[in-house]
Coordinates of C-alpha atoms in Angstrom, one line a residue:
Chain A
M1 CA -0.3 0.1 0.3
E2 CA 1.5 3.4 -1.1
K3 CA 1.0 6.6 1.2
T4 CA 3.3 9.3 0.2
S5 CA 3.7 8.9 -3.3
L6 CA 3.0 12.3 -5.3
R7 CA 1.0 10.2 -7.5
L8 CA -1.3 10.3 -4.2
K9 CA -0.2 14.1 -3.4
T10 CA -1.4 15.2 -7.0
G11 CA -4.5 13.2 -6.4
L12 CA -5.7 16.1 -4.1
A13 CA -5.5 18.2 -6.6
E14 CA -6.8 16.6 -8.8
M15 CA -10.2 16.9 -6.7
L16 CA -9.8 20.3 -6.4
K17 CA -9.5 21.7 -9.6
G18 CA -12.5 24.0 -11.9
G19 CA -12.7 25.3 -7.8
V20 CA -12.3 28.5 -4.9
I21 CA -9.6 27.8 -2.3
M22 CA -9.8 30.4 -0.3
D23 CA -8.0 32.7 2.9
V24 CA -9.4 32.2 6.4
T25 CA -8.5 33.3 9.1
D26 CA -11.2 31.9 11.8
A27 CA -13.5 29.3 11.4
E28 CA -16.4 31.7 10.8
Q29 CA -15.2 32.9 8.1
A30 CA -13.9 28.7 7.4
R31 CA -17.9 28.5 7.6
I32 CA -18.6 30.8 5.0
A33 CA -16.3 29.2 2.7
E34 CA -17.6 26.2 2.5
K35 CA -21.3 26.7 2.8
A36 CA -19.7 29.3 -0.4
G37 CA -18.7 26.7 -2.5
A38 CA -14.8 26.4 -1.9
V39 CA -13.2 23.0 -2.3
A40 CA -11.0 23.8 0.4
V41 CA -10.2 26.1 2.6
M42 CA -6.2 28.3 3.2
A43 CA -5.5 28.3 7.1
L44 CA -3.7 31.6 8.7
E45 CA -3.2 34.4 10.8
R46 CA -3.4 37.4 8.9
V47 CA -5.1 37.5 5.2
P48 CA -2.5 38.8 2.9
S49 CA -2.9 42.4 2.4
D50 CA -2.9 42.4 6.4
I51 CA 0.6 41.1 6.0
R52 CA 1.7 43.3 3.5
K53 CA 0.3 46.5 6.0
E54 CA 1.3 45.9 9.2
G55 CA 4.9 44.4 8.5
G56 CA 6.5 42.7 11.2
V57 CA 7.6 38.6 10.4
A58 CA 4.9 36.7 9.1
R59 CA 4.8 32.8 10.7
M60 CA 2.8 30.1 10.3
A61 CA -1.1 30.5 12.1
S62 CA -1.7 29.3 15.6
I63 CA -2.4 25.7 15.6
R64 CA -5.0 26.4 17.9
K65 CA -7.1 28.5 14.8
I66 CA -6.1 26.1 12.1
R67 CA -7.4 23.4 14.7
E68 CA -9.8 25.4 14.7
I69 CA -11.0 25.2 11.2
M70 CA -9.9 22.0 10.9
E71 CA -13.3 21.0 13.5
T72 CA -15.3 23.3 11.0
V73 CA -15.4 22.2 8.1
S74 CA -15.6 19.2 5.9
I75 CA -13.6 20.4 2.4
P76 CA -9.6 20.1 3.1
V77 CA -7.9 22.8 4.6
M78 CA -4.7 24.1 4.2
A79 CA -2.1 25.8 6.3
K80 CA 1.4 27.9 5.5
C81 CA 5.0 27.7 6.3
R82 CA 7.8 29.4 6.2
I83 CA 10.1 28.8 2.7
G84 CA 12.8 26.9 4.4
H85 CA 11.0 26.1 7.4
F86 CA 11.1 22.6 7.5
V87 CA 10.3 22.3 11.1
E88 CA 7.2 24.0 10.7
A89 CA 6.2 22.0 7.9
R90 CA 6.4 18.9 10.4
I91 CA 4.7 20.5 13.2
L92 CA 1.6 21.0 10.6
E93 CA 2.2 17.4 9.1
A94 CA 1.6 15.5 11.8
L95 CA -1.7 18.1 13.0
S96 CA -2.8 17.2 9.7
V97 CA -3.3 19.7 7.6
D98 CA -4.2 18.6 3.9
Y99 CA -1.7 20.5 2.4
I100 CA 0.9 22.7 3.3
D101 CA 1.2 25.6 1.3
E102 CA 6.0 26.6 1.5
S103 CA 4.2 30.4 0.9
E104 CA 6.4 33.6 -0.1
V105 CA 3.1 35.2 1.7
L106 CA 5.1 34.4 4.8
T107 CA 8.9 36.0 6.3
P108 CA 11.2 32.9 4.1
A109 CA 13.0 31.0 6.9
D110 CA 15.5 30.4 4.7
E111 CA 17.0 32.5 1.7
Q112 CA 18.9 29.6 -0.1
H113 CA 17.5 26.6 0.1
H114 CA 13.1 25.5 0.4
V115 CA 11.3 22.8 1.6
D116 CA 12.5 18.9 0.5
K117 CA 9.2 18.3 0.6
H118 CA 10.2 14.4 -0.5
A119 CA 10.5 13.7 2.6
F120 CA 6.2 14.0 3.7
S121 CA 3.6 12.2 3.2
V122 CA 1.9 15.5 3.8
P123 CA 1.2 17.1 -0.1
F124 CA 2.8 20.4 -1.2
V125 CA 1.4 23.1 -3.0
C126 CA 4.3 26.3 -3.7
G127 CA 4.5 29.6 -5.6
A128 CA 6.4 30.4 -8.8
R129 CA 7.3 33.2 -11.5
N130 CA 7.8 31.4 -14.6
L131 CA 8.1 27.7 -15.8
G132 CA 11.8 27.6 -14.2
E133 CA 11.0 28.4 -11.0
A134 CA 7.8 25.7 -11.1
L135 CA 10.0 22.0 -12.4
R136 CA 12.6 23.7 -9.3
R137 CA 9.7 23.8 -7.3
I138 CA 8.9 20.1 -8.2
A139 CA 11.8 19.0 -8.2
E140 CA 11.5 19.4 -4.8
G141 CA 8.6 17.7 -4.2
A142 CA 6.2 19.9 -4.7
A143 CA 1.9 18.1 -6.0
M144 CA 0.6 21.6 -7.0
I145 CA 1.5 24.5 -8.1
R146 CA 0.0 27.9 -8.4
T147 CA 1.6 31.6 -9.7
K148 CA 2.8 33.8 -7.3
G149 CA 0.7 36.5 -8.6
E150 CA 1.0 39.9 -6.0
A151 CA -0.6 39.0 -2.8
G152 CA -2.7 41.0 -1.2
T153 CA -3.0 43.5 -3.5
G154 CA -6.3 43.0 -5.1
D155 CA -4.8 43.6 -8.6
V156 CA -4.1 40.2 -10.8
V157 CA -1.9 41.2 -13.0
H158 CA 1.7 39.8 -12.4
A159 CA -0.7 36.1 -11.8
V160 CA -1.9 36.8 -15.7
R161 CA 2.1 37.8 -16.2
H162 CA 2.6 34.3 -14.5
I163 CA 0.3 32.3 -15.4
R164 CA 1.0 33.8 -19.5
D165 CA 4.6 33.5 -18.8
I166 CA 5.1 29.2 -17.7
H167 CA 2.2 28.3 -21.1
R168 CA 4.2 30.0 -23.1
E169 CA 7.1 29.2 -22.1
M170 CA 6.4 25.5 -22.2
R171 CA 5.2 26.5 -25.7
E172 CA 8.2 27.1 -26.9
L173 CA 10.0 23.2 -25.1
T174 CA 7.1 21.2 -27.4
I175 CA 9.0 22.8 -30.6
L176 CA 12.8 23.0 -29.3
G177 CA 14.7 19.8 -30.9
E178 CA 15.2 16.7 -28.3
D179 CA 18.7 17.9 -29.0
E180 CA 17.7 21.6 -28.1
L181 CA 16.5 19.8 -24.4
Y182 CA 20.0 20.4 -22.7
T183 CA 21.0 24.0 -22.8
R184 CA 17.1 25.1 -22.1
A185 CA 17.6 23.2 -18.8
K186 CA 20.2 25.3 -17.9
E187 CA 18.7 28.9 -18.8
L188 CA 15.4 27.8 -16.8
A189 CA 18.1 25.9 -14.4
A190 CA 15.5 22.7 -14.0
P191 CA 16.4 19.2 -14.4
Y192 CA 16.8 17.8 -17.5
E193 CA 14.4 15.0 -16.3
L194 CA 11.1 17.4 -16.3
V195 CA 11.9 20.0 -19.4
R196 CA 11.5 16.9 -21.1
M197 CA 9.0 16.1 -19.4
V198 CA 6.9 19.0 -20.0
A199 CA 8.0 19.3 -24.0
R200 CA 6.8 16.1 -24.4
D201 CA 3.5 16.8 -22.6
G202 CA 3.0 20.6 -23.2
R203 CA 2.6 20.6 -19.2
L204 CA 3.6 20.5 -15.7
P205 CA 3.3 16.9 -14.5
V206 CA 1.6 18.3 -11.6
P207 CA -2.2 20.9 -11.0
N208 CA -1.1 23.6 -11.8
F209 CA -3.6 27.1 -10.3
S210 CA -3.7 30.5 -10.2
A211 CA -2.8 33.0 -6.5
G212 CA -2.1 36.3 -5.7
G213 CA -4.6 39.6 -6.3
I214 CA -6.9 37.4 -7.7
A215 CA -9.9 39.9 -6.3
T216 CA -13.6 39.6 -9.0
P217 CA -15.7 36.6 -10.2
A218 CA -14.5 38.3 -13.2
D219 CA -10.9 37.9 -12.3
A220 CA -11.1 33.7 -12.0
A221 CA -12.6 33.8 -15.5
L222 CA -9.8 35.2 -16.4
V223 CA -7.0 33.2 -15.1
M224 CA -8.8 30.0 -15.7
Q225 CA -9.2 31.9 -19.6
L226 CA -5.4 31.8 -18.8
G227 CA -5.4 27.8 -18.0
A228 CA -5.1 27.6 -14.3
E229 CA -7.1 24.9 -13.7
A230 CA -8.0 26.7 -10.2
V231 CA -7.9 29.3 -8.2
F232 CA -6.7 30.5 -4.7
V233 CA -8.4 33.5 -3.2
G234 CA -7.0 35.2 0.0
S235 CA -7.7 38.7 0.7
G236 CA -10.2 39.6 -2.0
I237 CA -13.0 37.9 -0.1
F238 CA -13.8 38.4 3.5
K239 CA -11.8 42.0 2.2
S240 CA -15.1 42.7 0.4
E241 CA -17.7 44.6 1.8
D242 CA -20.2 41.3 0.8
P243 CA -17.9 38.6 1.1
A244 CA -20.6 35.0 1.0
A245 CA -22.1 36.6 -1.6
R246 CA -18.5 37.5 -3.2
A247 CA -17.5 34.3 -2.7
A248 CA -20.4 32.0 -4.1
A249 CA -19.9 34.9 -7.5
I250 CA -16.1 33.8 -7.7
V251 CA -16.8 29.9 -7.2
K252 CA -20.0 30.1 -10.3
A253 CA -17.2 32.2 -12.2
A254 CA -14.5 29.5 -11.4
T255 CA -17.3 26.8 -13.2
H256 CA -18.6 28.4 -16.3
F257 CA -15.5 30.9 -16.0
R258 CA -15.9 30.1 -20.6
D259 CA -20.3 31.5 -20.1
P260 CA -19.8 35.3 -20.1
K261 CA -23.7 35.2 -19.8
V262 CA -23.4 33.7 -16.2
L263 CA -20.1 35.2 -15.5
L264 CA -22.3 39.2 -16.0
E265 CA -25.3 37.4 -13.9
V266 CA -23.0 36.6 -10.9
C267 CA -21.2 40.7 -10.9
E268 CA -24.6 41.7 -10.1
D269 CA -25.7 43.3 -7.1
L270 CA -21.5 42.2 -5.3
G271 CA -20.8 44.9 -3.2
E272 CA -17.6 46.7 -3.5
P273 CA -14.6 44.5 -4.2
M274 CA -11.9 44.8 -1.7
R275 CA -10.3 48.6 -3.1
G276 CA -6.6 46.3 -3.7
V277 CA -3.4 48.4 -4.4
N278 CA -1.6 48.5 -7.4
A279 CA 1.0 46.4 -8.3
A280 CA 2.5 48.7 -10.6
A281 CA 3.6 51.3 -8.2
L282 CA 4.7 48.5 -6.0
P283 CA 8.7 48.9 -4.9
L284 CA 10.7 45.9 -5.9
E285 CA 11.9 45.7 -2.0
A286 CA 7.7 45.9 -0.8
Q287 CA 7.1 42.3 -4.1
L288 CA 6.9 39.3 -2.2
Q289 CA 6.2 37.2 -5.7
T290 CA 10.5 37.7 -5.0
R291 CA 10.6 35.7 -1.9
G292 CA 11.7 32.2 -3.2
W293 CA 15.0 30.6 -5.3
Chain B
M1 CA -7.2 31.3 -42.1
W2 CA -7.6 33.9 -39.8
P3 CA -11.9 33.2 -39.6
A4 CA -12.2 36.8 -40.3
F5 CA -10.7 36.6 -43.2
Q6 CA -12.8 33.2 -44.6
G7 CA -14.6 34.1 -47.5
L8 CA -12.4 36.2 -49.1
S9 CA -10.6 32.4 -50.1
I10 CA -12.6 29.8 -51.1
T11 CA -12.2 27.0 -48.9
A12 CA -14.2 23.3 -48.9
E13 CA -17.5 22.9 -47.4
P14 CA -16.7 20.5 -44.2
F15 CA -17.4 17.2 -44.4
C16 CA -21.3 16.5 -43.3
L17 CA -21.3 14.3 -40.6
S18 CA -25.4 14.0 -40.3
S19 CA -26.6 12.1 -41.6
R20 CA -23.8 8.9 -40.2
V21 CA -24.0 7.1 -37.1
K22 CA -24.2 8.5 -33.7
L23 CA -23.6 5.5 -31.4
M24 CA -23.5 6.6 -27.2
V25 CA -23.1 10.0 -25.8
I26 CA -21.5 10.9 -22.1
G27 CA -21.9 13.2 -19.9
I28 CA -19.0 13.7 -17.9
L29 CA -20.4 16.7 -14.7
A30 CA -18.1 19.1 -15.3
I31 CA -19.3 21.5 -12.3
Q32 CA -16.1 20.7 -10.8
G33 CA -13.7 18.0 -9.1
D34 CA -11.4 16.2 -11.8
F35 CA -14.1 15.8 -14.5
A36 CA -10.4 16.2 -17.1
A37 CA -9.2 13.2 -16.1
H38 CA -12.1 11.4 -16.4
G39 CA -11.9 12.6 -20.0
A40 CA -8.4 10.9 -21.1
M41 CA -10.0 7.8 -19.6
L42 CA -12.7 7.8 -21.5
T43 CA -11.0 9.0 -25.7
S44 CA -8.2 6.8 -24.4
L45 CA -11.2 3.9 -24.6
G46 CA -11.6 6.1 -28.6
L47 CA -14.5 7.7 -27.6
K48 CA -14.2 12.0 -29.1
Q49 CA -15.0 14.6 -26.9
A50 CA -17.7 16.0 -28.6
E51 CA -17.4 20.2 -28.0
A52 CA -20.8 21.5 -25.0
G53 CA -23.2 23.7 -26.5
S54 CA -23.2 21.4 -30.0
A55 CA -24.9 18.3 -31.3
P56 CA -21.8 15.9 -32.0
G57 CA -21.4 15.1 -35.0
G58 CA -19.5 12.0 -36.6
E59 CA -18.9 8.1 -36.2
G60 CA -17.7 6.7 -33.2
D61 CA -18.6 7.2 -29.3
F62 CA -18.6 10.8 -27.5
W63 CA -18.5 12.1 -24.8
V64 CA -18.9 15.9 -23.3
L65 CA -18.2 17.9 -20.6
V66 CA -21.7 18.5 -18.7
R67 CA -22.8 22.3 -16.8
H68 CA -26.1 22.9 -17.1
A69 CA -28.8 20.4 -16.6
R70 CA -30.5 21.3 -20.1
Q71 CA -27.3 18.7 -21.8
L72 CA -28.4 16.0 -19.3
R73 CA -31.4 15.5 -22.5
E74 CA -29.0 14.6 -25.3
L75 CA -27.2 11.8 -23.0
D76 CA -26.7 8.1 -23.1
G77 CA -25.0 8.0 -19.4
L78 CA -23.5 10.4 -16.6
I79 CA -20.2 9.9 -14.7
L80 CA -20.2 11.9 -11.3
P81 CA -16.5 12.9 -10.6
G82 CA -14.4 12.7 -7.7
G83 CA -13.9 16.6 -6.0
E84 CA -15.7 18.1 -3.4
S85 CA -19.4 17.0 -2.9
T86 CA -19.9 20.1 -1.4
A87 CA -18.8 22.3 -3.4
M88 CA -20.6 20.5 -6.5
L89 CA -24.0 20.8 -4.3
R90 CA -23.4 24.4 -3.6
L91 CA -23.1 24.7 -7.2
M92 CA -26.4 23.1 -8.5
D93 CA -29.5 25.1 -8.5
D94 CA -32.5 23.1 -7.6
E95 CA -33.7 22.5 -11.3
F96 CA -30.4 21.0 -11.9
F97 CA -30.0 19.3 -8.2
N98 CA -34.2 18.1 -10.3
E99 CA -33.1 16.6 -13.4
L100 CA -29.9 14.5 -12.4
R101 CA -31.9 12.8 -9.7
E102 CA -34.7 11.9 -12.7
F103 CA -31.7 11.5 -14.9
G104 CA -30.1 8.3 -12.7
R105 CA -33.5 6.6 -12.1
Q106 CA -33.6 5.9 -16.3
K107 CA -29.8 6.4 -17.8
P108 CA -26.5 5.2 -16.6
C109 CA -24.8 6.5 -13.9
F110 CA -21.4 6.1 -13.1
G111 CA -19.6 7.9 -9.5
T112 CA -16.5 8.3 -8.0
C113 CA -15.6 9.6 -4.5
A114 CA -17.9 13.1 -4.5
G115 CA -19.5 11.5 -8.0
A116 CA -20.4 8.4 -5.1
I117 CA -21.6 10.8 -2.6
L118 CA -24.2 12.4 -4.6
M119 CA -25.2 9.6 -5.8
A120 CA -25.9 7.6 -2.0
T121 CA -29.5 7.6 -0.4
K122 CA -28.3 9.1 3.0
V123 CA -24.7 11.0 3.2
T124 CA -23.4 11.4 6.9
H125 CA -20.0 13.2 8.8
P126 CA -21.7 16.5 7.9
E127 CA -24.6 15.4 6.6
Q128 CA -25.5 16.6 3.6
R129 CA -28.4 16.3 0.9
S130 CA -28.4 13.6 -2.4
L131 CA -29.3 12.1 -5.4
G132 CA -31.2 9.1 -3.3
L133 CA -30.1 7.4 -6.3
L134 CA -28.6 4.3 -4.8
Q135 CA -29.4 2.2 -1.8
A136 CA -26.7 3.1 0.3
A137 CA -26.2 5.4 2.9
I138 CA -22.2 7.2 2.3
V139 CA -19.5 8.3 5.2
R140 CA -17.6 11.3 3.5
N141 CA -13.5 11.4 4.8
A142 CA -13.8 8.1 6.8
Y143 CA -10.8 6.8 6.4
G144 CA -9.0 10.3 7.9
R145 CA -7.8 13.4 5.8
Q146 CA -5.3 13.5 3.5
I147 CA -2.3 12.1 5.3
D148 CA -4.9 8.4 5.4
S149 CA -4.7 8.6 1.7
S150 CA -4.3 5.4 0.1
I151 CA -3.5 3.8 -3.6
R152 CA -4.4 -0.3 -2.3
N153 CA -4.2 -3.1 -4.5
T154 CA -8.3 -4.2 -4.6
A155 CA -9.2 -7.9 -5.1
L156 CA -11.4 -7.6 -8.8
R157 CA -14.8 -10.0 -10.3
L158 CA -16.4 -8.1 -13.0
P159 CA -19.6 -9.8 -14.0
G160 CA -18.2 -12.1 -16.8
S161 CA -15.1 -12.0 -15.9
A162 CA -12.9 -15.0 -16.1
A163 CA -12.2 -15.8 -12.5
G164 CA -8.1 -14.8 -11.4
E165 CA -8.3 -11.8 -12.9
S166 CA -5.7 -9.5 -11.8
A167 CA -6.0 -7.3 -8.5
L168 CA -7.4 -3.1 -9.3
E169 CA -5.1 -0.9 -7.9
T170 CA -7.5 1.4 -6.2
V171 CA -6.7 5.1 -5.4
F172 CA -8.1 6.2 -2.9
I173 CA -7.8 10.6 -1.5
R174 CA -10.2 11.3 1.3
A175 CA -11.9 9.0 0.3
P176 CA -15.6 8.0 1.9
Q177 CA -17.0 4.6 3.1
F178 CA -20.6 3.2 1.7
R179 CA -23.1 1.6 4.8
Q180 CA -26.1 -0.5 5.1
L181 CA -26.5 -1.5 0.9
G182 CA -29.8 -2.2 0.0
D183 CA -30.9 -5.7 -1.4
A184 CA -30.9 -4.7 -5.7
V185 CA -27.3 -3.8 -4.9
E186 CA -24.0 -6.1 -5.8
V187 CA -20.3 -5.7 -5.2
L188 CA -17.8 -6.1 -7.3
A189 CA -14.6 -4.8 -5.2
R190 CA -14.1 -5.4 -1.7
D191 CA -11.2 -3.7 0.4
G192 CA -11.1 -6.3 2.9
E193 CA -14.0 -5.6 4.5
L194 CA -15.2 -3.0 2.8
P195 CA -17.4 -2.3 -0.1
V196 CA -15.5 0.3 -2.5
L197 CA -16.9 -0.4 -6.4
I198 CA -21.4 -1.2 -6.6
R199 CA -24.3 -0.9 -9.3
Q200 CA -27.7 -1.4 -9.0
G201 CA -28.4 -2.3 -11.8
H202 CA -28.0 0.6 -14.6
L203 CA -25.8 2.4 -11.3
L204 CA -21.6 1.8 -10.8
A205 CA -20.2 3.6 -8.1
A206 CA -17.2 3.4 -6.1
T207 CA -15.4 5.3 -3.5
F208 CA -11.9 5.4 -5.6
H209 CA -10.5 6.7 -8.5
P210 CA -10.1 4.9 -11.1
E211 CA -9.4 7.5 -13.9
L212 CA -6.1 8.0 -11.8
T213 CA -5.0 5.1 -12.7
S214 CA -3.9 3.6 -16.2
D215 CA -6.7 0.8 -15.8
A216 CA -9.3 1.4 -18.0
R217 CA -11.4 -1.7 -16.5
V218 CA -14.2 -0.2 -14.4
H219 CA -14.7 2.7 -17.0
R220 CA -14.9 0.3 -19.7
L221 CA -17.9 -1.7 -17.9
F222 CA -19.6 1.2 -17.3
L223 CA -19.3 2.2 -21.2
D224 CA -21.0 -1.8 -21.2
L225 CA -23.9 -0.8 -19.1
V226 CA -24.5 2.5 -21.1
R227 CA -24.4 0.1 -24.3
E228 CA -26.6 -2.9 -22.6
R229 CA -29.1 0.4 -21.1
A230 CA -29.6 2.2 -24.7
G231 CA -30.1 -1.2 -26.5
K232 CA -27.8 -0.5 -28.9
G233 CA -25.5 -3.8 -28.4
L234 CA -21.9 -4.3 -27.6
S235 CA -20.1 -3.1 -30.1
G236 CA -16.7 -2.0 -30.9
T237 CA -13.6 -2.6 -29.8
A238 CA -13.9 -1.0 -26.2
N239 CA -15.2 -4.7 -24.7
S240 CA -13.6 -6.9 -26.7
D241 CA -12.1 -8.3 -23.1
H242 CA -14.9 -9.7 -22.2
T243 CA -17.0 -10.8 -24.8

């Protein structure tokens, strides 16, 4: 009997496809998310926009809070650990969360190394801005990739850039000759075997989701049309005027992402979205997406 | 050629397909979950994907992604995929729910994991509504959390197959368990004592994910059920192993 294979880990991600994973900070929000049709919740201490505003060191959420959320909902519960913080990851695994997000939203614990995710039974999701980064994370054992976007801004532009870049780089690989893949692997700073796999299949060997700045049903449908297989929504829901209505609308948009009639319907009477910040105005040192190596 | 420039040069008329024989259309409920994996499995069995909203033309069998109640009318059978059953229920309005139940009473359905939960009569852990098609109760997340998920090998005895058939690789992901099976339910595979693949007339349900393996036997069995039900007889190469 297999208990830790990558196939089992990506299997859960397969089940989340076409769905919305929502950031929640307490049991009440988790209940709202589940009722709205979330396929999973991400338990955290503060949503990214608050982390951005308040500063300080952002760490793994309190165990009491994660446990409370796990006891409240029947859908999978994910939690974040800091980049490279394999002990936070071990603690989350011992707690039996369903997925760990080794996330750039938290303050990194290691400036060179990520967690060796093969060493865990629990599956991991990691952020990526481009194909090289995605394949490095997969090499380390990530069972799901999400775009980083720019978390906590409510500005979808970086999520769009990242998903376009990843897809373009994958398409480019499919037209290279066998003998050109070695150098391309070097340029991508990614393992040759994985580069070759993508060149053959035209897609990542693990599910490819989108995150970072998605705040409206239209944003969700946009990244889905660009190739995301599911979406993460962070601050976008519980920083908006009517979280329950917005959550349900984004869920519906992720299912009917190619159907403008349904999208029009779900965009009516939504209340105000999160105010957000223009990601282009953020100085480099304020960007979370540059964390990760 | 760019569509905007069509008509500026002469192109051949598309081949007329309407008079050709259409054998079978299988729908895959695609409101959430691993519907694409089921599609890939059906493709590997020789079915072609038809675009939603356009009547499939041409020879052979088709599969189509189903997101609206109105699509059910065109189908000979329906697959309810794995995913999150709570999310699927939330995405179905009453009309969709009722039409789905009506469809399942008459036409073949195959549910895997969340799909089996939707088809059951009573759902617990926690309680939620269901289509009430299968004479079975089902317990959600009965093995525990993701860390308790596993890939096992399960003895299988499909109808019409020879004894000593090789074991089936069964992928259990936050899987449910069947309870209180009715008299009309036949158990096709057990993992230890637990029934994991059941059949009730034209309905088939698994607590695991055959769509996540390369073993097509369970899907083939479902296609046989659909052909049988549609009265179109067994044909094609898809079931050659069972004749």
